[in-house]
Amino acid sequence: MTAPTTAATAGSGRTVRVAVVGAGVSGLVSAYRLRQGLGAAAVIDVFDASDTPGGLLASRRLDGQLLDAGAESFIVRRPEAVGLISELGLADRVVSPTSRRPAILAGGRLRDLPRPTLMGIPANADQVVDLVDAADVERMRGDVGRPMDWTTGSDRSVGELVADRFGRSVVDRSVDPMLSGVYSCRSDDIGLRASLPALAARLDSGAPDLTTAVTGLLPPPSTAPVFGALDGGYRLLVDRLVQAGGATMHLGSPVSSVDADGDRWTVTFDSGSQRAFDAVVIALPAPAAATVVAHAAPQVARGVATVATASTALVMLAITPGVALPDHSGVLMATGEATTAKAITLSSQKWAHLASDGGPGLVRASFGRYGDPVDHLSDDDLVSAAVTDLATIVDLAGGSRPLTAADLVDATVQRWPVGLPRYAPGHRELVASALADVPPGLVFCGATYDGVGVPACIARAGVAAAQVVTHLADRGPHGGGTMGS
């Protein structure tokens, strides 16, 4: 008997081949979902210029420990990361933060982080009365009843909107510190519709003022943790995805272009060699994606080429146990403070599994935003700045003794010259236009499209994989195969 045609075999009996270009979390999740959708017989190849899979889920060794050197946590209220981790058998490795709270450095003082807020946007002036200018406290209190300048379907920067309604000091001292940590951009550089779509929707539906719109979006009070992490770091997730996806990993294999060849795709490598595939998933940052698909999908290339990215760096420090770190999970920096770092995470204070009796204090200092790159700073410069900023925070918190460079046990620097994409005003419309007429069999995923966090990237990767499976099924016995039962 002739074997039935399945999603993993072409009508001629040829095995379906899918290329995934990019081995970050988006590429690895898409490969895993492709394996589930296409079955064991499909050939799935993952290509990446790096010699290590994971992309922004990188790890570096600090004082003998392998620690996350990119993303360190995920939002647990979104289901994607929690669900994938459980699916891969890692649920018992999920840990929650300690009860310590973050602080904000504003006006040369450490202040409590306002809560609850919508990504730093308060709904009540009383939340920020000790943080922002008195004139802006009164401006917030007069927001209700003041006419709202909003056109349905429009977009503007988060900073512009909040400054108009609540005042500039609310932007600088509450909103910027939060959004800089998530998007590596100040709020003036971030579009409302792409970064806070629920808030834009509330305004579209007729919310009379910003206070009312934000109040309606705040979650009910809860003691449940907002974030989770993996005891063992994101490397556990990366390794498990590689294993479960069963794809062939081609590391150190940069792709120069992807081109249509009839109903198949030709992937060309920097080496000049080529390989043919039935479908291709592009899971690259915006600049690289634009270059790779410039000929095959010029509309996509033109669109994503306009998406700027932030150049950032992370400095990880191990500090001698003799220094008492502030009793916070971390410190966010308000715009205009005399610091170089945009945020400092007191990792061994924030995560119990990273703390040890008699062990060093572990710290992450984040540098760089869109428009404020750190490429001109050497690694030594960054480490020195991190120690200086940490010493300032220790002093402001009333530490038992000053922190000096002599207290540094170990340090490592991780640079991200092409970091997170800028979600400028109009970003959603730009992405929709760029992807409006993509050739069949070519799909896109990654932080450029539907959100920058790990859960958002997992969700988008699943959509991309489903698009490939549907495409191959629709081609039927004359192309890439039909879905089997």
PDB file of C-alpha atoms in Angstrom, residues 22-274:
ATOM      1  CA  GLY A  22      16.899  32.807  14.077  1.00  0.00           C
ATOM      2  CA  ALA A  23      17.500  30.749  17.228  1.00  0.00           C
ATOM      3  CA  GLY A  24      16.168  33.150  19.827  1.00  0.00           C
ATOM      4  CA  VAL A  25      13.133  32.244  21.903  1.00  0.00           C
ATOM      5  CA  SER A  26      10.824  33.058  18.974  1.00  0.00           C
ATOM      6  CA  GLY A  27      12.677  30.791  16.573  1.00  0.00           C
ATOM      7  CA  LEU A  28      12.977  27.951  19.071  1.00  0.00           C
ATOM      8  CA  VAL A  29       9.289  28.103  20.021  1.00  0.00           C
ATOM      9  CA  SER A  30       8.247  28.169  16.373  1.00  0.00           C
ATOM     10  CA  ALA A  31      10.430  25.108  15.680  1.00  0.00           C
ATOM     11  CA  TYR A  32       8.855  23.310  18.641  1.00  0.00           C
ATOM     12  CA  ARG A  33       5.323  24.157  17.500  1.00  0.00           C
ATOM     13  CA  LEU A  34       6.200  23.125  13.950  1.00  0.00           C
ATOM     14  CA  ARG A  35       7.318  19.746  15.238  1.00  0.00           C
ATOM     15  CA  GLN A  36       3.994  19.337  17.002  1.00  0.00           C
ATOM     16  CA  GLY A  37       2.048  20.377  13.930  1.00  0.00           C
ATOM     17  CA  LEU A  38       4.033  18.548  11.259  1.00  0.00           C
ATOM     18  CA  GLY A  39       5.045  15.418  13.102  1.00  0.00           C
ATOM     19  CA  ALA A  40       8.275  13.501  13.488  1.00  0.00           C
ATOM     20  CA  ALA A  41       8.884  13.020   9.752  1.00  0.00           C
ATOM     21  CA  ALA A  42       9.229  16.726   8.919  1.00  0.00           C
ATOM     22  CA  VAL A  43      12.723  18.140   8.534  1.00  0.00           C
ATOM     23  CA  ILE A  44      13.083  21.347  10.548  1.00  0.00           C
ATOM     24  CA  ASP A  45      16.354  23.274  10.348  1.00  0.00           C
ATOM     25  CA  VAL A  46      17.172  26.237  12.602  1.00  0.00           C
ATOM     26  CA  PHE A  47      19.894  28.639  11.466  1.00  0.00           C
ATOM     27  CA  ASP A  48      21.575  31.342  13.520  1.00  0.00           C
ATOM     28  CA  ALA A  49      24.706  33.455  13.196  1.00  0.00           C
ATOM     29  CA  SER A  50      25.475  33.019  16.893  1.00  0.00           C
ATOM     30  CA  ASP A  51      27.262  30.003  18.287  1.00  0.00           C
ATOM     31  CA  THR A  52      24.700  29.661  21.112  1.00  0.00           C
ATOM     32  CA  PRO A  53      20.905  29.344  20.884  1.00  0.00           C
ATOM     33  CA  GLY A  54      18.617  31.565  22.928  1.00  0.00           C
ATOM     34  CA  GLY A  55      19.118  35.081  21.568  1.00  0.00           C
ATOM     35  CA  LEU A  56      18.137  37.569  24.280  1.00  0.00           C
ATOM     36  CA  LEU A  57      17.712  34.652  26.690  1.00  0.00           C
ATOM     37  CA  ALA A  58      21.462  34.575  27.151  1.00  0.00           C
ATOM     38  CA  SER A  59      23.459  33.337  30.120  1.00  0.00           C
ATOM     39  CA  ARG A  60      26.831  34.451  31.494  1.00  0.00           C
ATOM     40  CA  ARG A  61      28.962  33.095  34.297  1.00  0.00           C
ATOM     41  CA  LEU A  62      29.435  35.337  37.351  1.00  0.00           C
ATOM     42  CA  ASP A  63      31.474  34.211  40.344  1.00  0.00           C
ATOM     43  CA  GLY A  64      31.053  30.627  39.217  1.00  0.00           C
ATOM     44  CA  GLN A  65      27.266  30.816  38.710  1.00  0.00           C
ATOM     45  CA  LEU A  66      25.504  30.700  35.347  1.00  0.00           C
ATOM     46  CA  LEU A  67      23.017  33.580  35.418  1.00  0.00           C
ATOM     47  CA  ASP A  68      20.566  35.159  32.994  1.00  0.00           C
ATOM     48  CA  ALA A  69      22.272  37.960  31.081  1.00  0.00           C
ATOM     49  CA  GLY A  70      19.203  39.095  29.142  1.00  0.00           C
ATOM     50  CA  ALA A  71      15.606  38.672  30.196  1.00  0.00           C
ATOM     51  CA  GLU A  72      15.389  37.325  33.753  1.00  0.00           C
ATOM     52  CA  SER A  73      11.650  36.910  34.381  1.00  0.00           C
ATOM     53  CA  PHE A  74       8.218  36.675  32.800  1.00  0.00           C
ATOM     54  CA  ILE A  75       4.743  37.978  33.603  1.00  0.00           C
ATOM     55  CA  VAL A  76       2.750  35.169  35.191  1.00  0.00           C
ATOM     56  CA  ARG A  77      -0.636  36.773  34.513  1.00  0.00           C
ATOM     57  CA  ARG A  78      -0.157  36.078  30.813  1.00  0.00           C
ATOM     58  CA  PRO A  79      -0.592  32.374  30.042  1.00  0.00           C
ATOM     59  CA  GLU A  80       1.997  31.834  27.316  1.00  0.00           C
ATOM     60  CA  ALA A  81       5.260  31.510  29.259  1.00  0.00           C
ATOM     61  CA  VAL A  82       3.683  29.730  32.219  1.00  0.00           C
ATOM     62  CA  GLY A  83       1.890  27.324  29.886  1.00  0.00           C
ATOM     63  CA  LEU A  84       4.961  26.544  27.789  1.00  0.00           C
ATOM     64  CA  ILE A  85       7.138  26.008  30.854  1.00  0.00           C
ATOM     65  CA  SER A  86       4.576  23.578  32.267  1.00  0.00           C
ATOM     66  CA  GLU A  87       4.206  21.830  28.916  1.00  0.00           C
ATOM     67  CA  LEU A  88       7.950  21.263  28.816  1.00  0.00           C
ATOM     68  CA  GLY A  89       8.000  19.773  32.319  1.00  0.00           C
ATOM     69  CA  LEU A  90       9.668  22.721  34.050  1.00  0.00           C
ATOM     70  CA  ALA A  91       6.797  23.893  36.264  1.00  0.00           C
ATOM     71  CA  ASP A  92       8.614  22.749  39.393  1.00  0.00           C
ATOM     72  CA  ARG A  93      11.469  25.123  38.556  1.00  0.00           C
ATOM     73  CA  VAL A  94       9.314  28.268  38.564  1.00  0.00           C
ATOM     74  CA  VAL A  95      10.090  30.632  41.434  1.00  0.00           C
ATOM     75  CA  SER A  96       8.484  33.855  42.642  1.00  0.00           C
ATOM     76  CA  PRO A  97      10.189  37.044  43.828  1.00  0.00           C
ATOM     77  CA  THR A  98      10.637  37.835  47.482  1.00  0.00           C
ATOM     78  CA  SER A  99       8.348  40.345  49.158  1.00  0.00           C
ATOM     79  CA  ARG A 100      10.852  43.162  48.713  1.00  0.00           C
ATOM     80  CA  ARG A 101       9.577  46.052  46.587  1.00  0.00           C
ATOM     81  CA  PRO A 102      11.390  48.129  43.972  1.00  0.00           C
ATOM     82  CA  ALA A 103      12.202  51.771  44.598  1.00  0.00           C
ATOM     83  CA  ILE A 104      12.565  54.799  42.327  1.00  0.00           C
ATOM     84  CA  LEU A 105      15.531  57.141  42.462  1.00  0.00           C
ATOM     85  CA  ALA A 106      13.991  60.589  41.901  1.00  0.00           C
ATOM     86  CA  GLY A 107      15.191  63.980  43.000  1.00  0.00           C
ATOM     87  CA  GLY A 108      18.270  62.394  44.533  1.00  0.00           C
ATOM     88  CA  ARG A 109      16.177  60.292  46.921  1.00  0.00           C
ATOM     89  CA  LEU A 110      14.942  56.713  47.011  1.00  0.00           C
ATOM     90  CA  ARG A 111      11.144  56.661  46.914  1.00  0.00           C
ATOM     91  CA  ASP A 112       8.634  53.836  47.029  1.00  0.00           C
ATOM     92  CA  LEU A 113       7.433  52.678  43.627  1.00  0.00           C
ATOM     93  CA  PRO A 114       3.845  53.911  43.214  1.00  0.00           C
ATOM     94  CA  ARG A 115       1.199  51.211  43.051  1.00  0.00           C
ATOM     95  CA  PRO A 116      -1.061  50.242  41.572  1.00  0.00           C
ATOM     96  CA  THR A 117      -0.297  51.876  38.239  1.00  0.00           C
ATOM     97  CA  LEU A 118      -0.725  51.032  34.579  1.00  0.00           C
ATOM     98  CA  MET A 119       2.912  50.710  33.490  1.00  0.00           C
ATOM     99  CA  GLY A 120       3.741  53.637  35.735  1.00  0.00           C
ATOM    100  CA  ILE A 121       0.653  55.683  34.868  1.00  0.00           C
ATOM    101  CA  PRO A 122      -1.129  56.389  38.171  1.00  0.00           C
ATOM    102  CA  ALA A 123      -4.891  56.657  38.477  1.00  0.00           C
ATOM    103  CA  ASN A 124      -4.839  58.682  41.665  1.00  0.00           C
ATOM    104  CA  ALA A 125      -2.770  61.718  42.603  1.00  0.00           C
ATOM    105  CA  ASP A 126      -2.392  60.374  46.147  1.00  0.00           C
ATOM    106  CA  GLN A 127      -0.229  57.548  44.748  1.00  0.00           C
ATOM    107  CA  VAL A 128       2.455  59.992  43.596  1.00  0.00           C
ATOM    108  CA  VAL A 129       2.026  62.930  45.961  1.00  0.00           C
ATOM    109  CA  ASP A 130       5.482  62.375  47.466  1.00  0.00           C
ATOM    110  CA  LEU A 131       7.112  61.666  44.105  1.00  0.00           C
ATOM    111  CA  VAL A 132       6.070  64.371  41.625  1.00  0.00           C
ATOM    112  CA  ASP A 133       5.843  68.150  41.564  1.00  0.00           C
ATOM    113  CA  ALA A 134       3.056  69.748  43.587  1.00  0.00           C
ATOM    114  CA  ALA A 135       1.718  71.499  40.481  1.00  0.00           C
ATOM    115  CA  ASP A 136       1.356  68.148  38.736  1.00  0.00           C
ATOM    116  CA  VAL A 137      -0.435  66.643  41.729  1.00  0.00           C
ATOM    117  CA  GLU A 138      -3.032  69.389  41.306  1.00  0.00           C
ATOM    118  CA  ARG A 139      -3.089  68.813  37.541  1.00  0.00           C
ATOM    119  CA  MET A 140      -3.899  65.151  38.131  1.00  0.00           C
ATOM    120  CA  ARG A 141      -6.654  66.061  40.556  1.00  0.00           C
ATOM    121  CA  GLY A 142      -8.187  68.325  37.914  1.00  0.00           C
ATOM    122  CA  ASP A 143      -8.029  65.700  35.147  1.00  0.00           C
ATOM    123  CA  VAL A 144     -11.580  64.448  35.695  1.00  0.00           C
ATOM    124  CA  GLY A 145     -13.921  66.827  33.968  1.00  0.00           C
ATOM    125  CA  ARG A 146     -11.243  68.514  31.829  1.00  0.00           C
ATOM    126  CA  PRO A 147     -12.014  68.021  28.097  1.00  0.00           C
ATOM    127  CA  MET A 148     -10.068  65.160  26.522  1.00  0.00           C
ATOM    128  CA  ASP A 149      -8.196  65.743  23.254  1.00  0.00           C
ATOM    129  CA  TRP A 150      -8.432  62.287  21.708  1.00  0.00           C
ATOM    130  CA  THR A 151      -9.502  61.169  18.229  1.00  0.00           C
ATOM    131  CA  THR A 152     -10.751  57.594  17.881  1.00  0.00           C
ATOM    132  CA  GLY A 153      -8.199  55.485  16.053  1.00  0.00           C
ATOM    133  CA  SER A 154      -5.385  57.982  16.548  1.00  0.00           C
ATOM    134  CA  ASP A 155      -2.022  57.328  18.158  1.00  0.00           C
ATOM    135  CA  ARG A 156       0.411  59.450  20.115  1.00  0.00           C
ATOM    136  CA  SER A 157       3.328  58.819  22.394  1.00  0.00           C
ATOM    137  CA  VAL A 158       2.653  57.681  25.935  1.00  0.00           C
ATOM    138  CA  GLY A 159       4.775  60.513  27.275  1.00  0.00           C
ATOM    139  CA  GLU A 160       2.918  63.170  25.317  1.00  0.00           C
ATOM    140  CA  LEU A 161      -0.464  61.933  26.533  1.00  0.00           C
ATOM    141  CA  VAL A 162       0.530  61.607  30.198  1.00  0.00           C
ATOM    142  CA  ALA A 163       2.362  64.951  30.245  1.00  0.00           C
ATOM    143  CA  ASP A 164      -0.705  66.655  28.796  1.00  0.00           C
ATOM    144  CA  ARG A 165      -3.097  65.184  31.332  1.00  0.00           C
ATOM    145  CA  PHE A 166      -0.936  64.665  34.440  1.00  0.00           C
ATOM    146  CA  GLY A 167       2.212  66.751  33.958  1.00  0.00           C
ATOM    147  CA  ARG A 168       5.814  66.210  32.927  1.00  0.00           C
ATOM    148  CA  SER A 169       7.108  65.174  36.363  1.00  0.00           C
ATOM    149  CA  VAL A 170       4.684  62.222  36.337  1.00  0.00           C
ATOM    150  CA  VAL A 171       6.243  61.130  33.052  1.00  0.00           C
ATOM    151  CA  ASP A 172       9.831  61.581  34.221  1.00  0.00           C
ATOM    152  CA  ARG A 173       9.494  60.033  37.680  1.00  0.00           C
ATOM    153  CA  SER A 174       6.829  57.345  37.313  1.00  0.00           C
ATOM    154  CA  VAL A 175       6.170  56.394  33.687  1.00  0.00           C
ATOM    155  CA  ASP A 176       9.673  56.640  32.196  1.00  0.00           C
ATOM    156  CA  PRO A 177      11.309  54.425  34.846  1.00  0.00           C
ATOM    157  CA  MET A 178       8.776  51.665  34.174  1.00  0.00           C
ATOM    158  CA  LEU A 179       8.708  51.832  30.376  1.00  0.00           C
ATOM    159  CA  SER A 180      12.485  52.177  30.078  1.00  0.00           C
ATOM    160  CA  GLY A 181      12.838  48.831  31.789  1.00  0.00           C
ATOM    161  CA  VAL A 182      10.333  47.115  29.507  1.00  0.00           C
ATOM    162  CA  TYR A 183      10.984  48.769  26.144  1.00  0.00           C
ATOM    163  CA  SER A 184      14.447  50.354  26.498  1.00  0.00           C
ATOM    164  CA  CYS A 185      12.760  53.604  25.437  1.00  0.00           C
ATOM    165  CA  ARG A 186      11.518  56.685  27.203  1.00  0.00           C
ATOM    166  CA  SER A 187       7.782  57.155  27.066  1.00  0.00           C
ATOM    167  CA  ASP A 188       8.067  60.039  24.591  1.00  0.00           C
ATOM    168  CA  ASP A 189       9.444  57.510  22.087  1.00  0.00           C
ATOM    169  CA  ILE A 190       6.754  54.852  22.575  1.00  0.00           C
ATOM    170  CA  GLY A 191       3.359  54.790  20.885  1.00  0.00           C
ATOM    171  CA  LEU A 192       0.322  54.279  23.086  1.00  0.00           C
ATOM    172  CA  ARG A 193      -1.516  51.951  20.709  1.00  0.00           C
ATOM    173  CA  ALA A 194       1.310  49.413  20.439  1.00  0.00           C
ATOM    174  CA  SER A 195       2.532  49.502  24.039  1.00  0.00           C
ATOM    175  CA  LEU A 196      -0.774  49.973  25.908  1.00  0.00           C
ATOM    176  CA  PRO A 197      -3.475  48.860  23.469  1.00  0.00           C
ATOM    177  CA  ALA A 198      -6.079  48.389  26.205  1.00  0.00           C
ATOM    178  CA  LEU A 199      -5.686  52.021  27.234  1.00  0.00           C
ATOM    179  CA  ALA A 200      -6.019  53.184  23.636  1.00  0.00           C
ATOM    180  CA  ALA A 201      -9.163  51.065  23.335  1.00  0.00           C
ATOM    181  CA  ARG A 202     -10.650  52.666  26.449  1.00  0.00           C
ATOM    182  CA  LEU A 203     -10.029  56.121  25.027  1.00  0.00           C
ATOM    183  CA  ASP A 204     -11.481  55.040  21.666  1.00  0.00           C
ATOM    184  CA  SER A 205     -14.625  53.829  23.417  1.00  0.00           C
ATOM    185  CA  GLY A 206     -15.209  57.213  24.986  1.00  0.00           C
ATOM    186  CA  ALA A 207     -13.402  57.361  28.329  1.00  0.00           C
ATOM    187  CA  PRO A 208     -13.808  61.050  29.231  1.00  0.00           C
ATOM    188  CA  ASP A 209     -10.344  61.501  30.766  1.00  0.00           C
ATOM    189  CA  LEU A 210      -7.109  59.651  31.453  1.00  0.00           C
ATOM    190  CA  THR A 211      -7.929  59.039  35.115  1.00  0.00           C
ATOM    191  CA  THR A 212     -11.140  57.204  34.219  1.00  0.00           C
ATOM    192  CA  ALA A 213      -9.450  55.210  31.456  1.00  0.00           C
ATOM    193  CA  VAL A 214      -6.570  54.068  33.682  1.00  0.00           C
ATOM    194  CA  THR A 215      -8.803  53.304  36.670  1.00  0.00           C
ATOM    195  CA  GLY A 216     -10.892  50.954  34.562  1.00  0.00           C
ATOM    196  CA  LEU A 217      -7.811  48.953  33.569  1.00  0.00           C
ATOM    197  CA  LEU A 218      -6.130  48.455  36.929  1.00  0.00           C
ATOM    198  CA  PRO A 219      -6.310  44.846  38.136  1.00  0.00           C
ATOM    199  CA  PRO A 220      -8.087  44.133  41.416  1.00  0.00           C
ATOM    200  CA  PRO A 221      -5.851  44.134  44.513  1.00  0.00           C
ATOM    201  CA  SER A 222      -3.948  40.878  44.829  1.00  0.00           C
ATOM    202  CA  THR A 223      -1.031  39.438  46.740  1.00  0.00           C
ATOM    203  CA  ALA A 224      -0.219  37.036  43.912  1.00  0.00           C
ATOM    204  CA  PRO A 225       3.203  37.582  42.309  1.00  0.00           C
ATOM    205  CA  VAL A 226       3.295  39.454  39.003  1.00  0.00           C
ATOM    206  CA  PHE A 227       6.550  37.925  37.799  1.00  0.00           C
ATOM    207  CA  GLY A 228       8.136  34.506  37.798  1.00  0.00           C
ATOM    208  CA  ALA A 229      11.561  33.141  36.933  1.00  0.00           C
ATOM    209  CA  LEU A 230      13.264  29.791  36.528  1.00  0.00           C
ATOM    210  CA  ASP A 231      15.554  28.398  39.193  1.00  0.00           C
ATOM    211  CA  GLY A 232      18.416  27.621  36.865  1.00  0.00           C
ATOM    212  CA  GLY A 233      17.682  30.502  34.525  1.00  0.00           C
ATOM    213  CA  TYR A 234      16.222  30.746  31.062  1.00  0.00           C
ATOM    214  CA  ARG A 235      18.936  28.365  29.850  1.00  0.00           C
ATOM    215  CA  LEU A 236      16.692  25.570  31.134  1.00  0.00           C
ATOM    216  CA  LEU A 237      13.893  26.688  28.812  1.00  0.00           C
ATOM    217  CA  VAL A 238      16.246  27.136  25.857  1.00  0.00           C
ATOM    218  CA  ASP A 239      17.775  23.685  26.264  1.00  0.00           C
ATOM    219  CA  ARG A 240      14.385  22.025  26.700  1.00  0.00           C
ATOM    220  CA  LEU A 241      12.989  23.759  23.584  1.00  0.00           C
ATOM    221  CA  VAL A 242      15.968  22.597  21.516  1.00  0.00           C
ATOM    222  CA  GLN A 243      15.454  19.050  22.741  1.00  0.00           C
ATOM    223  CA  ALA A 244      11.670  18.936  22.384  1.00  0.00           C
ATOM    224  CA  GLY A 245      11.626  20.625  18.975  1.00  0.00           C
ATOM    225  CA  GLY A 246      13.885  18.001  17.488  1.00  0.00           C
ATOM    226  CA  ALA A 247      15.161  20.477  14.903  1.00  0.00           C
ATOM    227  CA  THR A 248      18.647  20.346  13.468  1.00  0.00           C
ATOM    228  CA  MET A 249      20.527  23.335  14.860  1.00  0.00           C
ATOM    229  CA  HIS A 250      22.931  25.125  12.523  1.00  0.00           C
ATOM    230  CA  LEU A 251      24.767  27.601  14.746  1.00  0.00           C
ATOM    231  CA  GLY A 252      27.395  29.923  13.328  1.00  0.00           C
ATOM    232  CA  SER A 253      25.416  29.839  10.061  1.00  0.00           C
ATOM    233  CA  PRO A 254      24.343  33.381   9.126  1.00  0.00           C
ATOM    234  CA  VAL A 255      21.695  33.621   6.423  1.00  0.00           C
ATOM    235  CA  SER A 256      22.189  36.314   3.784  1.00  0.00           C
ATOM    236  CA  SER A 257      18.903  36.002   1.870  1.00  0.00           C
ATOM    237  CA  VAL A 258      15.684  34.083   1.410  1.00  0.00           C
ATOM    238  CA  ASP A 259      14.165  33.923  -2.078  1.00  0.00           C
ATOM    239  CA  ALA A 260      11.087  32.377  -3.641  1.00  0.00           C
ATOM    240  CA  ASP A 261      11.713  29.577  -6.136  1.00  0.00           C
ATOM    241  CA  GLY A 262       8.357  28.502  -7.540  1.00  0.00           C
ATOM    242  CA  ASP A 263       6.390  27.023  -4.653  1.00  0.00           C
ATOM    243  CA  ARG A 264       9.570  26.503  -2.632  1.00  0.00           C
ATOM    244  CA  TRP A 265      12.096  28.760  -0.917  1.00  0.00           C
ATOM    245  CA  THR A 266      15.849  29.044  -1.350  1.00  0.00           C
ATOM    246  CA  VAL A 267      17.884  30.009   1.685  1.00  0.00           C
ATOM    247  CA  THR A 268      21.310  31.437   0.869  1.00  0.00           C
ATOM    248  CA  PHE A 269      24.036  31.595   3.489  1.00  0.00           C
ATOM    249  CA  ASP A 270      26.922  34.016   3.919  1.00  0.00           C
ATOM    250  CA  SER A 271      29.177  31.181   2.805  1.00  0.00           C
ATOM    251  CA  GLY A 272      27.427  31.186  -0.592  1.00  0.00           C
ATOM    252  CA  SER A 273      25.823  27.775  -0.152  1.00  0.00           C
ATOM    253  CA  GLN A 274      22.076  27.322  -0.654  1.00  0.00           C
TER     254      GLN A 274
END
